[in-house]
Amino acid sequence: MQELSRERALSRLRVEELTNLIDGGQHVTQRRRELLSLLSKEPLFKSRDDQSFLSQEDLFDRLVEKMVRFMKMGKDLAIKNSLEKAIAQRYIFDLMPINGMFRGVIEMQGTDEQREKLLPLIDSNKIMGSYAQTEMGHGSYVRGLQTTATYDLSREEFVLNTPTLNSMKWWPGTLGVIGTHAVVMARLLIGDSDHGVHAFLLQIRDLRDHSHLPGIKVGAIGPDYNLSAADNGYLILDNVRIPRGNMLMRYAYVDPDGTYSKPPMDKLIYATMVESRVTIVEGVSFGIPAAITIAVRYSAVRRQGKMTENDPMETKVLDYKTQQHKLLPLVATAYAFVFCGHFMMDLLSKCVEEMTQGNFSVMAELHATSSGLKAFCSEVTSDGVELCRLACGGHGYSQASGLPNLFGQLVAARTYEGDNTILYLQTARYLNKLYMQGVPCSELPSSVRYLGNDYPRHRYCGINASPSPSSSSSPFPSHHHQLWEL
C-alpha cells in the first residue's frame, strides 16, 4: 500500500473533477457512491474469494441468491433508472443480467397498452423474460430465422412452431432455468403470405410451480467457454397458441380479420439488436479500465531486476519502458472507450425519442455506428485484457488476479450480437452509401462529418482537382467530390 500511495502522490491530476467527468456529473458520482456504500454492507455482494473454487452448479446457485437479494434490496436502494441499475450490477460484477433485452424490445416495439401492462410486471420482477431470437441455425441474420407464427383467423390466435432442428431457439439468456416469459422472434405467416420476422410475447413456464407449459420444451444448454453460470437456454415450440394481442404491434399490426399493416420502416425489426450493440459498446468500455487498474497497480508494487548493479533495490516493473509501452496506451484507450460509451447511449436515447415521434432518420446512423463500434471495442477490449494479463506475468494467469475471468466475460462480446467481420462491413456499406449519394458535408450525420471536414486532402488519392466523369482514375461520378469538400 505504501508503494501505491507514493505513486499516487506523484500525480498532478485533479482526481475528483476527473471522476465527475467520467461518471457524467457530480450528482452521478454522489449517487454512485451512495449505492456502493449500501451494497458494500451486504456480505453476499462484498466477498468473491471462494468463487473460483465453486462448481458451475454452485456458482449458478450463488448468482441466483445474489439476484434475489438484489431484488429484495430494491426499496433501500431506490434505483431510479437504468444507469443506477448498471452501477449496482457492475459493483456486484457477476450479477446475472435479468430482463435487459426482454424489457428493451417490449419498450421499443410494444404498443402503449402492452407497455402499460407488462413493464410494471417486469420492473417489479414478477415475470422474468428472455429475448429469444438466436436459433441453432441462425443468429444475427434475422431474415433467415425459421421459427414460425401462423395466424389462425378462426380463433384470432398465432400458432408458434420451431419446425426443424435448426429452428430451435439456442443461446438466449434467462431462458435455461429462470425465465417465465420470452419475446420470440418468428416469421409471421398469414394465409399464403410470409411477412417476415416479428416479435411475439410467450409465457413459457407456469408462475405457480415453474413447470413448462404445454407444447414447450425449454432448458439449459450447458457450460460456455468461460464456464460461467449464465442462464443460456434452448426453446422448442410445438403448436403453441397465443392470443393475437401477444404480437408486439407498435409498428406492424395484424387486424382480427388477418389484414396486415407493415411497419413504416422494414429495418425496425433490427431495433432491439441495435440497442443491444449499443449496450455492448457501453458495457465493454468498463473492461479495459478494470484490467488496466489491476495491471498498473501490480506493476507499481512488483519489483523485478535492477537497472544497474549499483541500485540499492530491484526496479519497479512499471519503471521499465517496455512495461509502459504495453500499459500506458491502454490507459488512454480506457478513457476513450468510456466517453465513447457515453456518446453511444446518448445517440440511442435520441433515436428512441425520435422514433416515438415517428422520425426514423437517426436509425441508419445508429445502426452503422453501433455495428462498427461493437466490433472495434469488443476486439480492442479483449485484446487489451489479455495484454494486461501478460503484463502481470505468472500472477496474471491466476484466477485470483481477476483477469482470466474478466477476459472470459469480455471475449464473448466478439461473438454475440453479430459477427464482427459482418459488422465492419455494415459500417463500410453505410459510409459507401453516403459517398455514392454525394451528401454535402453540412448534411452528413454528426458521427461521420469529420470525414469530410478533416480529410479533404485525401480525396481521389491526393489529387486536389476533382476528376472528370470520364476519368479512368476514379470509378465515381464527379459530383461525389462534395463529400470531401470543406
GROMACS .gro file of C-alpha atoms in nm:
model
  486
    1MET     CA    1   0.000   0.000   0.000
    2GLN     CA    2   0.289   0.237   0.068
    3GLU     CA    3   0.419   0.185  -0.284
    4LEU     CA    4   0.078   0.272  -0.430
    5SER     CA    5   0.043   0.575  -0.205
    6ARG     CA    6   0.380   0.709  -0.319
    7GLU     CA    7   0.286   0.662  -0.684
    8ARG     CA    8  -0.046   0.837  -0.637
    9ALA     CA    9   0.120   1.128  -0.460
   10LEU     CA   10   0.319   1.196  -0.777
   11SER     CA   11   0.004   1.250  -0.984
   12ARG     CA   12  -0.095   1.602  -1.085
   13LEU     CA   13  -0.448   1.503  -1.187
   14ARG     CA   14  -0.747   1.666  -1.018
   15VAL     CA   15  -0.895   1.328  -0.933
   16GLU     CA   16  -1.237   1.441  -0.810
   17GLU     CA   17  -1.301   1.652  -1.121
   18LEU     CA   18  -1.192   1.367  -1.347
   19THR     CA   19  -1.415   1.125  -1.157
   20ASN     CA   20  -1.715   1.354  -1.204
   21LEU     CA   21  -1.637   1.384  -1.574
   22ILE     CA   22  -1.617   1.006  -1.622
   23ASP     CA   23  -1.936   0.945  -1.425
   24GLY     CA   24  -2.129   1.211  -1.613
   25GLY     CA   25  -2.156   1.477  -1.347
   26GLN     CA   26  -2.103   1.543  -0.976
   27HIS     CA   27  -2.456   1.431  -0.893
   28VAL     CA   28  -2.397   1.096  -1.065
   29THR     CA   29  -2.074   1.046  -0.869
   30GLN     CA   30  -2.252   1.122  -0.545
   31ARG     CA   31  -2.535   0.882  -0.626
   32ARG     CA   32  -2.289   0.610  -0.733
   33ARG     CA   33  -2.110   0.637  -0.400
   34GLU     CA   34  -2.439   0.616  -0.212
   35LEU     CA   35  -2.532   0.295  -0.396
   36LEU     CA   36  -2.191   0.138  -0.348
   37SER     CA   37  -2.198   0.224   0.021
   38LEU     CA   38  -2.528   0.040   0.062
   39LEU     CA   39  -2.417  -0.260  -0.145
   40SER     CA   40  -2.083  -0.290   0.034
   41LYS     CA   41  -2.266  -0.359   0.360
   42GLU     CA   42  -2.414  -0.677   0.214
   43PRO     CA   43  -2.173  -0.968   0.282
   44LEU     CA   44  -2.313  -1.168  -0.009
   45PHE     CA   45  -2.200  -0.899  -0.254
   46LYS     CA   46  -1.879  -0.800  -0.082
   47SER     CA   47  -1.682  -1.123  -0.095
   48ARG     CA   48  -1.593  -1.333  -0.401
   49ASP     CA   49  -1.290  -1.504  -0.250
   50ASP     CA   50  -1.421  -1.856  -0.298
   51GLN     CA   51  -1.583  -1.803  -0.637
   52SER     CA   52  -1.307  -1.972  -0.837
   53PHE     CA   53  -1.347  -2.288  -0.630
   54LEU     CA   54  -1.721  -2.330  -0.689
   55SER     CA   55  -1.868  -2.584  -0.930
   56GLN     CA   56  -2.084  -2.446  -1.208
   57GLU     CA   57  -2.397  -2.560  -1.027
   58ASP     CA   58  -2.286  -2.395  -0.702
   59LEU     CA   59  -2.187  -2.081  -0.890
   60PHE     CA   60  -2.530  -2.066  -1.051
   61ASP     CA   61  -2.696  -2.105  -0.711
   62ARG     CA   62  -2.478  -1.823  -0.577
   63LEU     CA   63  -2.577  -1.595  -0.863
   64VAL     CA   64  -2.946  -1.667  -0.811
   65GLU     CA   65  -2.902  -1.594  -0.441
   66LYS     CA   66  -2.738  -1.262  -0.527
   67MET     CA   67  -3.012  -1.179  -0.774
   68VAL     CA   68  -3.286  -1.245  -0.518
   69ARG     CA   69  -3.103  -1.040  -0.254
   70PHE     CA   70  -3.056  -0.756  -0.502
   71MET     CA   71  -3.428  -0.757  -0.577
   72LYS     CA   72  -3.519  -0.752  -0.208
   73MET     CA   73  -3.291  -0.453  -0.156
   74GLY     CA   74  -3.487  -0.260  -0.417
   75LYS     CA   75  -3.667  -0.035  -0.170
   76ASP     CA   76  -3.350   0.050   0.020
   77LEU     CA   77  -3.152   0.116  -0.297
   78ALA     CA   78  -3.432   0.323  -0.454
   79ILE     CA   79  -3.286   0.273  -0.801
   80LYS     CA   80  -3.442   0.529  -1.032
   81ASN     CA   81  -3.314   0.443  -1.379
   82SER     CA   82  -3.111   0.204  -1.593
   83LEU     CA   83  -2.787   0.395  -1.521
   84GLU     CA   84  -2.820   0.338  -1.147
   85LYS     CA   85  -2.908  -0.027  -1.206
   86ALA     CA   86  -2.595  -0.066  -1.420
   87ILE     CA   87  -2.382   0.096  -1.148
   88ALA     CA   88  -2.514  -0.153  -0.893
   89GLN     CA   89  -2.465  -0.451  -1.121
   90ARG     CA   90  -2.108  -0.350  -1.201
   91TYR     CA   91  -2.027  -0.346  -0.832
   92ILE     CA   92  -2.174  -0.691  -0.784
   93PHE     CA   93  -1.982  -0.769  -1.107
   94ASP     CA   94  -2.114  -1.116  -1.171
   95LEU     CA   95  -2.483  -1.045  -1.113
   96MET     CA   96  -2.683  -1.225  -1.378
   97PRO     CA   97  -2.845  -0.974  -1.618
   98ILE     CA   98  -3.222  -1.013  -1.597
   99ASN     CA   99  -3.491  -0.871  -1.827
  100GLY     CA  100  -3.247  -0.646  -2.018
  101MET     CA  101  -3.324  -0.717  -2.383
  102PHE     CA  102  -3.665  -0.858  -2.292
  103ARG     CA  103  -3.766  -0.528  -2.140
  104GLY     CA  104  -3.598  -0.333  -2.418
  105VAL     CA  105  -3.789  -0.497  -2.702
  106ILE     CA  106  -4.122  -0.452  -2.523
  107GLU     CA  107  -4.045  -0.088  -2.451
  108MET     CA  108  -3.936  -0.026  -2.809
  109GLN     CA  109  -4.187  -0.236  -3.006
  110GLY     CA  110  -4.482  -0.281  -2.771
  111THR     CA  111  -4.798  -0.072  -2.800
  112ASP     CA  112  -4.884   0.175  -2.525
  113GLU     CA  113  -5.131  -0.077  -2.385
  114GLN     CA  114  -4.875  -0.359  -2.392
  115ARG     CA  115  -4.612  -0.145  -2.223
  116GLU     CA  116  -4.856  -0.023  -1.958
  117LYS     CA  117  -4.944  -0.383  -1.873
  118LEU     CA  118  -4.602  -0.552  -1.899
  119LEU     CA  119  -4.337  -0.304  -1.787
  120PRO     CA  120  -4.461  -0.280  -1.424
  121LEU     CA  121  -4.456  -0.663  -1.405
  122ILE     CA  122  -4.101  -0.665  -1.538
  123ASP     CA  123  -3.978  -0.384  -1.314
  124SER     CA  124  -4.126  -0.550  -1.006
  125ASN     CA  125  -3.963  -0.882  -1.109
  126LYS     CA  126  -4.300  -1.058  -1.115
  127ILE     CA  127  -4.203  -1.201  -1.453
  128MET     CA  128  -3.855  -1.287  -1.585
  129GLY     CA  129  -3.808  -1.263  -1.957
  130SER     CA  130  -3.576  -1.374  -2.235
  131TYR     CA  131  -3.522  -1.226  -2.580
  132ALA     CA  132  -3.542  -1.542  -2.793
  133GLN     CA  133  -3.401  -1.460  -3.134
  134THR     CA  134  -3.095  -1.679  -3.193
  135GLU     CA  135  -3.163  -2.027  -3.332
  136MET     CA  136  -2.944  -2.330  -3.374
  137GLY     CA  137  -2.906  -2.247  -3.742
  138HIS     CA  138  -2.927  -1.865  -3.746
  139GLY     CA  139  -2.822  -1.579  -3.521
  140SER     CA  140  -2.791  -1.218  -3.626
  141TYR     CA  141  -2.909  -1.297  -3.981
  142VAL     CA  142  -3.265  -1.220  -3.879
  143ARG     CA  143  -3.418  -1.277  -4.222
  144GLY     CA  144  -3.303  -1.638  -4.208
  145LEU     CA  145  -3.490  -1.729  -3.887
  146GLN     CA  146  -3.715  -2.033  -3.926
  147THR     CA  147  -3.943  -2.019  -3.619
  148THR     CA  148  -4.298  -1.955  -3.743
  149ALA     CA  149  -4.604  -1.776  -3.608
  150THR     CA  150  -4.906  -1.874  -3.822
  151TYR     CA  151  -5.222  -1.668  -3.781
  152ASP     CA  152  -5.538  -1.872  -3.718
  153LEU     CA  153  -5.820  -1.647  -3.835
  154SER     CA  154  -6.095  -1.866  -3.689
  155ARG     CA  155  -5.962  -1.829  -3.335
  156GLU     CA  156  -5.772  -1.499  -3.368
  157GLU     CA  157  -5.457  -1.667  -3.241
  158PHE     CA  158  -5.100  -1.722  -3.352
  159VAL     CA  159  -4.964  -2.076  -3.361
  160LEU     CA  160  -4.590  -2.087  -3.285
  161ASN     CA  161  -4.364  -2.366  -3.408
  162THR     CA  162  -3.995  -2.448  -3.437
  163PRO     CA  163  -4.042  -2.688  -3.731
  164THR     CA  164  -3.680  -2.801  -3.774
  165LEU     CA  165  -3.376  -2.879  -3.562
  166ASN     CA  166  -3.210  -2.562  -3.691
  167SER     CA  167  -3.510  -2.350  -3.590
  168MET     CA  168  -3.500  -2.433  -3.217
  169LYS     CA  169  -3.400  -2.130  -3.012
  170TRP     CA  170  -3.045  -2.172  -2.882
  171TRP     CA  171  -2.836  -1.939  -2.661
  172PRO     CA  172  -3.092  -1.681  -2.538
  173GLY     CA  173  -3.013  -1.566  -2.185
  174THR     CA  174  -3.252  -1.604  -1.888
  175LEU     CA  175  -3.410  -1.894  -2.078
  176GLY     CA  176  -3.243  -2.206  -1.940
  177VAL     CA  177  -3.377  -2.206  -1.583
  178ILE     CA  178  -3.505  -1.870  -1.463
  179GLY     CA  179  -3.726  -1.725  -1.736
  180THR     CA  180  -4.105  -1.729  -1.715
  181HIS     CA  181  -4.167  -1.546  -2.043
  182ALA     CA  182  -3.993  -1.481  -2.372
  183VAL     CA  183  -4.021  -1.246  -2.665
  184VAL     CA  184  -3.993  -1.493  -2.952
  185MET     CA  185  -3.877  -1.368  -3.290
  186ALA     CA  186  -4.071  -1.564  -3.553
  187ARG     CA  187  -4.183  -1.544  -3.915
  188LEU     CA  188  -4.536  -1.407  -3.943
  189LEU     CA  189  -4.743  -1.629  -4.175
  190ILE     CA  190  -5.092  -1.518  -4.279
  191GLY     CA  191  -5.253  -1.742  -4.539
  192ASP     CA  192  -5.001  -1.793  -4.815
  193SER     CA  193  -4.805  -1.479  -4.727
  194ASP     CA  194  -4.480  -1.464  -4.531
  195HIS     CA  195  -4.449  -1.116  -4.377
  196GLY     CA  196  -4.105  -1.170  -4.232
  197VAL     CA  197  -3.985  -1.177  -3.872
  198HIS     CA  198  -4.186  -1.015  -3.593
  199ALA     CA  199  -4.187  -1.022  -3.213
  200PHE     CA  200  -4.433  -1.232  -3.009
  201LEU     CA  201  -4.477  -1.247  -2.632
  202LEU     CA  202  -4.493  -1.602  -2.498
  203GLN     CA  203  -4.527  -1.740  -2.146
  204ILE     CA  204  -4.302  -2.045  -2.122
  205ARG     CA  205  -4.334  -2.154  -1.756
  206ASP     CA  206  -4.614  -2.168  -1.501
  207LEU     CA  207  -4.592  -1.882  -1.250
  208ARG     CA  208  -4.700  -2.111  -0.965
  209ASP     CA  209  -4.467  -2.410  -0.994
  210HIS     CA  210  -4.232  -2.303  -1.279
  211SER     CA  211  -4.325  -2.609  -1.487
  212HIS     CA  212  -4.314  -2.598  -1.869
  213LEU     CA  213  -4.638  -2.500  -2.036
  214PRO     CA  214  -4.799  -2.735  -2.293
  215GLY     CA  215  -4.617  -2.765  -2.626
  216ILE     CA  216  -4.300  -2.611  -2.484
  217LYS     CA  217  -3.964  -2.775  -2.421
  218VAL     CA  218  -3.711  -2.546  -2.257
  219GLY     CA  219  -3.388  -2.595  -2.065
  220ALA     CA  220  -3.021  -2.501  -2.018
  221ILE     CA  221  -2.762  -2.562  -2.291
  222GLY     CA  222  -2.470  -2.624  -2.057
  223PRO     CA  223  -2.130  -2.462  -1.990
  224ASP     CA  224  -1.989  -2.197  -2.219
  225TYR     CA  225  -1.628  -2.102  -2.300
  226ASN     CA  226  -1.586  -1.919  -1.969
  227LEU     CA  227  -1.754  -2.195  -1.766
  228SER     CA  228  -1.979  -1.920  -1.635
  229ALA     CA  229  -2.321  -1.965  -1.480
  230ALA     CA  230  -2.504  -1.763  -1.744
  231ASP     CA  231  -2.859  -1.887  -1.789
  232ASN     CA  232  -2.840  -1.959  -2.162
  233GLY     CA  233  -3.107  -2.196  -2.285
  234TYR     CA  234  -3.292  -2.366  -2.569
  235LEU     CA  235  -3.661  -2.347  -2.666
  236ILE     CA  236  -3.866  -2.589  -2.878
  237LEU     CA  237  -4.223  -2.498  -2.972
  238ASP     CA  238  -4.489  -2.742  -3.093
  239ASN     CA  239  -4.816  -2.578  -3.197
  240VAL     CA  240  -4.814  -2.331  -2.909
  241ARG     CA  241  -5.110  -2.093  -2.928
  242ILE     CA  242  -5.106  -1.731  -2.812
  243PRO     CA  243  -5.370  -1.455  -2.842
  244ARG     CA  244  -5.348  -1.209  -3.131
  245GLY     CA  245  -5.270  -0.935  -2.879
  246ASN     CA  246  -4.942  -1.105  -2.787
  247MET     CA  247  -4.777  -0.982  -3.104
  248LEU     CA  248  -4.583  -0.663  -3.032
  249MET     CA  249  -4.767  -0.423  -3.259
  250ARG     CA  250  -4.630  -0.075  -3.211
  251TYR     CA  251  -4.518  -0.053  -3.574
  252ALA     CA  252  -4.658  -0.360  -3.754
  253TYR     CA  253  -5.018  -0.468  -3.698
  254VAL     CA  254  -5.248  -0.763  -3.766
  255ASP     CA  255  -5.623  -0.694  -3.760
  256PRO     CA  256  -5.865  -0.960  -3.632
  257ASP     CA  257  -5.958  -1.040  -3.995
  258GLY     CA  258  -5.590  -1.108  -4.076
  259THR     CA  259  -5.519  -0.781  -4.255
  260TYR     CA  260  -5.152  -0.697  -4.215
  261SER     CA  261  -5.017  -0.343  -4.183
  262LYS     CA  262  -4.642  -0.322  -4.239
  263PRO     CA  263  -4.412  -0.105  -4.026
  264PRO     CA  264  -4.309   0.239  -4.157
  265MET     CA  265  -3.950   0.113  -4.188
  266ASP     CA  266  -3.862  -0.250  -4.263
  267LYS     CA  267  -3.544  -0.246  -4.054
  268LEU     CA  268  -3.730  -0.162  -3.733
  269ILE     CA  269  -3.722  -0.536  -3.662
  270TYR     CA  270  -3.348  -0.492  -3.601
  271ALA     CA  271  -3.402  -0.216  -3.343
  272THR     CA  272  -3.357  -0.441  -3.042
  273MET     CA  273  -3.035  -0.588  -3.180
  274VAL     CA  274  -2.906  -0.235  -3.248
  275GLU     CA  275  -2.992  -0.135  -2.892
  276SER     CA  276  -2.807  -0.442  -2.766
  277ARG     CA  277  -2.495  -0.347  -2.965
  278VAL     CA  278  -2.503  -0.001  -2.810
  279THR     CA  279  -2.519  -0.152  -2.461
  280ILE     CA  280  -2.229  -0.381  -2.555
  281VAL     CA  281  -2.019  -0.078  -2.651
  282GLU     CA  282  -2.113   0.090  -2.323
  283GLY     CA  283  -2.063  -0.231  -2.126
  284VAL     CA  284  -1.721  -0.335  -2.259
  285SER     CA  285  -1.600   0.021  -2.210
  286PHE     CA  286  -1.555  -0.074  -1.843
  287GLY     CA  287  -1.347  -0.381  -1.928
  288ILE     CA  288  -1.019  -0.208  -2.008
  289PRO     CA  289  -1.045   0.027  -1.705
  290ALA     CA  290  -1.086  -0.276  -1.478
  291ALA     CA  291  -0.797  -0.467  -1.639
  292ILE     CA  292  -0.560  -0.172  -1.662
  293THR     CA  293  -0.626  -0.084  -1.297
  294ILE     CA  294  -0.519  -0.433  -1.195
  295ALA     CA  295  -0.213  -0.431  -1.422
  296VAL     CA  296  -0.089  -0.081  -1.330
  297ARG     CA  297  -0.133  -0.137  -0.958
  298TYR     CA  298   0.051  -0.466  -0.984
  299SER     CA  299   0.330  -0.305  -1.187
  300ALA     CA  300   0.364  -0.026  -0.931
  301VAL     CA  301   0.433  -0.266  -0.644
  302ARG     CA  302   0.606  -0.557  -0.821
  303ARG     CA  303   0.986  -0.530  -0.828
  304GLN     CA  304   1.193  -0.737  -1.067
  305GLY     CA  305   1.560  -0.698  -1.164
  306LYS     CA  306   1.782  -0.388  -1.149
  307MET     CA  307   1.855  -0.112  -1.395
  308THR     CA  308   2.216  -0.117  -1.282
  309GLU     CA  309   2.412  -0.335  -1.040
  310ASN     CA  310   2.458  -0.037  -0.809
  311ASP     CA  311   2.085   0.016  -0.750
  312PRO     CA  312   2.001  -0.049  -0.384
  313MET     CA  313   1.665  -0.205  -0.466
  314GLU     CA  314   1.513  -0.400  -0.752
  315THR     CA  315   1.328  -0.190  -1.008
  316LYS     CA  316   0.953  -0.149  -1.014
  317VAL     CA  317   0.811  -0.323  -1.319
  318LEU     CA  318   0.622  -0.003  -1.404
  319ASP     CA  319   0.951   0.186  -1.439
  320TYR     CA  320   1.059  -0.031  -1.734
  321LYS     CA  321   0.981   0.144  -2.062
  322THR     CA  322   0.868  -0.183  -2.220
  323GLN     CA  323   0.601  -0.217  -1.950
  324GLN     CA  324   0.496   0.143  -2.002
  325HIS     CA  325   0.475   0.078  -2.374
  326LYS     CA  326   0.231  -0.206  -2.303
  327LEU     CA  327   0.013  -0.035  -2.045
  328LEU     CA  328   0.004   0.341  -2.098
  329PRO     CA  329  -0.174   0.326  -2.438
  330LEU     CA  330  -0.438   0.113  -2.269
  331VAL     CA  331  -0.486   0.382  -2.004
  332ALA     CA  332  -0.564   0.628  -2.285
  333THR     CA  333  -0.789   0.370  -2.453
  334ALA     CA  334  -0.980   0.323  -2.128
  335TYR     CA  335  -1.076   0.691  -2.118
  336ALA     CA  336  -1.162   0.696  -2.488
  337PHE     CA  337  -1.390   0.394  -2.456
  338VAL     CA  338  -1.573   0.532  -2.151
  339PHE     CA  339  -1.657   0.853  -2.335
  340CYS     CA  340  -1.743   0.653  -2.647
  341GLY     CA  341  -1.990   0.454  -2.438
  342HIS     CA  342  -2.148   0.778  -2.311
  343PHE     CA  343  -2.180   0.906  -2.670
  344MET     CA  344  -2.350   0.588  -2.790
  345MET     CA  345  -2.600   0.586  -2.503
  346ASP     CA  346  -2.687   0.949  -2.583
  347LEU     CA  347  -2.729   0.862  -2.952
  348LEU     CA  348  -2.955   0.570  -2.858
  349SER     CA  349  -3.169   0.792  -2.636
  350LYS     CA  350  -3.201   1.044  -2.919
  351CYS     CA  351  -3.300   0.770  -3.162
  352VAL     CA  352  -3.562   0.619  -2.930
  353GLU     CA  353  -3.711   0.961  -2.855
  354GLU     CA  354  -3.739   1.047  -3.224
  355MET     CA  355  -3.881   0.705  -3.310
  356THR     CA  356  -4.166   0.761  -3.063
  357GLN     CA  357  -4.247   1.075  -3.263
  358GLY     CA  358  -4.244   0.886  -3.594
  359ASN     CA  359  -3.900   1.005  -3.706
  360PHE     CA  360  -3.672   0.714  -3.803
  361SER     CA  361  -3.396   0.913  -3.973
  362VAL     CA  362  -3.138   0.851  -3.698
  363MET     CA  363  -3.183   0.474  -3.719
  364ALA     CA  364  -2.936   0.425  -4.006
  365GLU     CA  365  -2.664   0.624  -3.829
  366LEU     CA  366  -2.723   0.437  -3.504
  367HIS     CA  367  -2.710   0.100  -3.682
  368ALA     CA  368  -2.388   0.177  -3.866
  369THR     CA  369  -2.212   0.339  -3.571
  370SER     CA  370  -2.311   0.072  -3.321
  371SER     CA  371  -2.211  -0.206  -3.562
  372GLY     CA  372  -1.861  -0.072  -3.619
  373LEU     CA  373  -1.803   0.023  -3.256
  374LYS     CA  374  -1.935  -0.307  -3.123
  375ALA     CA  375  -1.681  -0.489  -3.340
  376PHE     CA  376  -1.393  -0.250  -3.268
  377CYS     CA  377  -1.449  -0.203  -2.895
  378SER     CA  378  -1.502  -0.573  -2.825
  379GLU     CA  379  -1.182  -0.667  -3.009
  380VAL     CA  380  -0.965  -0.396  -2.855
  381THR     CA  381  -1.106  -0.466  -2.509
  382SER     CA  382  -1.048  -0.842  -2.511
  383ASP     CA  383  -0.702  -0.797  -2.663
  384GLY     CA  384  -0.628  -0.528  -2.403
  385VAL     CA  385  -0.730  -0.750  -2.113
  386GLU     CA  386  -0.506  -1.027  -2.247
  387LEU     CA  387  -0.216  -0.781  -2.273
  388CYS     CA  388  -0.275  -0.677  -1.911
  389ARG     CA  389  -0.267  -1.043  -1.809
  390LEU     CA  390   0.065  -1.091  -1.985
  391ALA     CA  391   0.199  -0.775  -1.822
  392CYS     CA  392   0.133  -0.929  -1.481
  393GLY     CA  393   0.347  -1.234  -1.552
  394GLY     CA  394   0.256  -1.562  -1.388
  395HIS     CA  395   0.033  -1.394  -1.130
  396GLY     CA  396  -0.189  -1.267  -1.410
  397TYR     CA  397  -0.263  -1.626  -1.506
  398SER     CA  398  -0.410  -1.695  -1.162
  399GLN     CA  399  -0.786  -1.663  -1.116
  400ALA     CA  400  -0.705  -1.461  -0.805
  401SER     CA  401  -0.589  -1.173  -1.026
  402GLY     CA  402  -0.940  -1.134  -1.168
  403LEU     CA  403  -0.802  -1.113  -1.523
  404PRO     CA  404  -0.884  -1.463  -1.656
  405ASN     CA  405  -1.248  -1.429  -1.553
  406LEU     CA  406  -1.264  -1.076  -1.692
  407PHE     CA  407  -1.121  -1.194  -2.024
  408GLY     CA  408  -1.365  -1.485  -2.041
  409GLN     CA  409  -1.659  -1.249  -1.994
  410LEU     CA  410  -1.545  -0.981  -2.238
  411VAL     CA  411  -1.423  -1.202  -2.522
  412ALA     CA  412  -1.780  -1.325  -2.565
  413ALA     CA  413  -1.873  -0.978  -2.693
  414ARG     CA  414  -1.671  -1.054  -3.006
  415THR     CA  415  -1.925  -1.324  -3.090
  416TYR     CA  416  -2.274  -1.236  -2.975
  417GLU     CA  417  -2.499  -0.981  -3.145
  418GLY     CA  418  -2.327  -1.024  -3.479
  419ASP     CA  419  -2.002  -1.150  -3.629
  420ASN     CA  420  -1.751  -0.866  -3.616
  421THR     CA  421  -1.641  -0.905  -3.978
  422ILE     CA  422  -2.001  -0.862  -4.094
  423LEU     CA  423  -2.049  -0.566  -3.863
  424TYR     CA  424  -1.743  -0.388  -4.001
  425LEU     CA  425  -1.888  -0.440  -4.348
  426GLN     CA  426  -2.222  -0.293  -4.233
  427THR     CA  427  -2.042   0.025  -4.129
  428ALA     CA  428  -1.843   0.031  -4.453
  429ARG     CA  429  -2.162  -0.012  -4.653
  430TYR     CA  430  -2.319   0.287  -4.477
  431LEU     CA  431  -2.015   0.506  -4.542
  432ASN     CA  432  -2.000   0.400  -4.905
  433LYS     CA  433  -2.370   0.475  -4.944
  434LEU     CA  434  -2.319   0.830  -4.815
  435TYR     CA  435  -2.026   0.871  -5.052
  436MET     CA  436  -2.217   0.744  -5.354
  437GLN     CA  437  -2.509   0.973  -5.275
  438GLY     CA  438  -2.275   1.273  -5.276
  439VAL     CA  439  -2.403   1.402  -4.943
  440PRO     CA  440  -2.263   1.753  -4.870
  441CYS     CA  441  -2.055   1.780  -4.553
  442SER     CA  442  -2.307   2.011  -4.390
  443GLU     CA  443  -2.573   1.741  -4.423
  444LEU     CA  444  -2.366   1.446  -4.302
  445PRO     CA  445  -2.464   1.281  -3.972
  446SER     CA  446  -2.255   1.416  -3.685
  447SER     CA  447  -2.073   1.087  -3.628
  448VAL     CA  448  -1.914   1.089  -3.976
  449ARG     CA  449  -1.891   1.460  -4.053
  450TYR     CA  450  -1.522   1.465  -3.963
  451LEU     CA  451  -1.452   1.255  -4.272
  452GLY     CA  452  -1.546   1.549  -4.488
  453ASN     CA  453  -1.418   1.828  -4.264
  454ASP     CA  454  -1.078   1.691  -4.168
  455TYR     CA  455  -0.961   1.495  -4.469
  456PRO     CA  456  -1.025   1.696  -4.787
  457ARG     CA  457  -0.661   1.650  -4.888
  458HIS     CA  458  -0.715   1.277  -4.924
  459ARG     CA  459  -0.980   1.300  -5.193
  460TYR     CA  460  -0.910   1.096  -5.500
  461CYS     CA  461  -0.568   0.967  -5.396
  462GLY     CA  462  -0.434   1.311  -5.310
  463ILE     CA  463  -0.540   1.489  -5.631
  464ASN     CA  464  -0.671   1.833  -5.544
  465ALA     CA  465  -0.882   1.878  -5.850
  466SER     CA  466  -1.197   1.672  -5.888
  467PRO     CA  467  -1.171   1.413  -6.166
  468SER     CA  468  -1.387   1.443  -6.471
  469PRO     CA  469  -1.671   1.195  -6.524
  470SER     CA  470  -1.469   1.025  -6.795
  471SER     CA  471  -1.154   0.989  -6.585
  472SER     CA  472  -1.040   0.630  -6.554
  473SER     CA  473  -0.860   0.704  -6.226
  474SER     CA  474  -1.184   0.703  -6.026
  475PRO     CA  475  -1.495   0.486  -6.050
  476PHE     CA  476  -1.712   0.761  -5.902
  477PRO     CA  477  -1.902   1.040  -6.086
  478SER     CA  478  -1.758   1.388  -6.043
  479HIS     CA  479  -2.035   1.521  -5.823
  480HIS     CA  480  -1.929   1.285  -5.543
  481HIS     CA  481  -1.643   1.515  -5.451
  482GLN     CA  482  -1.899   1.709  -5.239
  483LEU     CA  483  -1.844   1.468  -4.952
  484TRP     CA  484  -1.482   1.574  -4.916
  485GLU     CA  485  -1.513   1.949  -4.960
  486LEU     CA  486  -1.474   2.191  -4.669
   0.00000   0.00000   0.00000
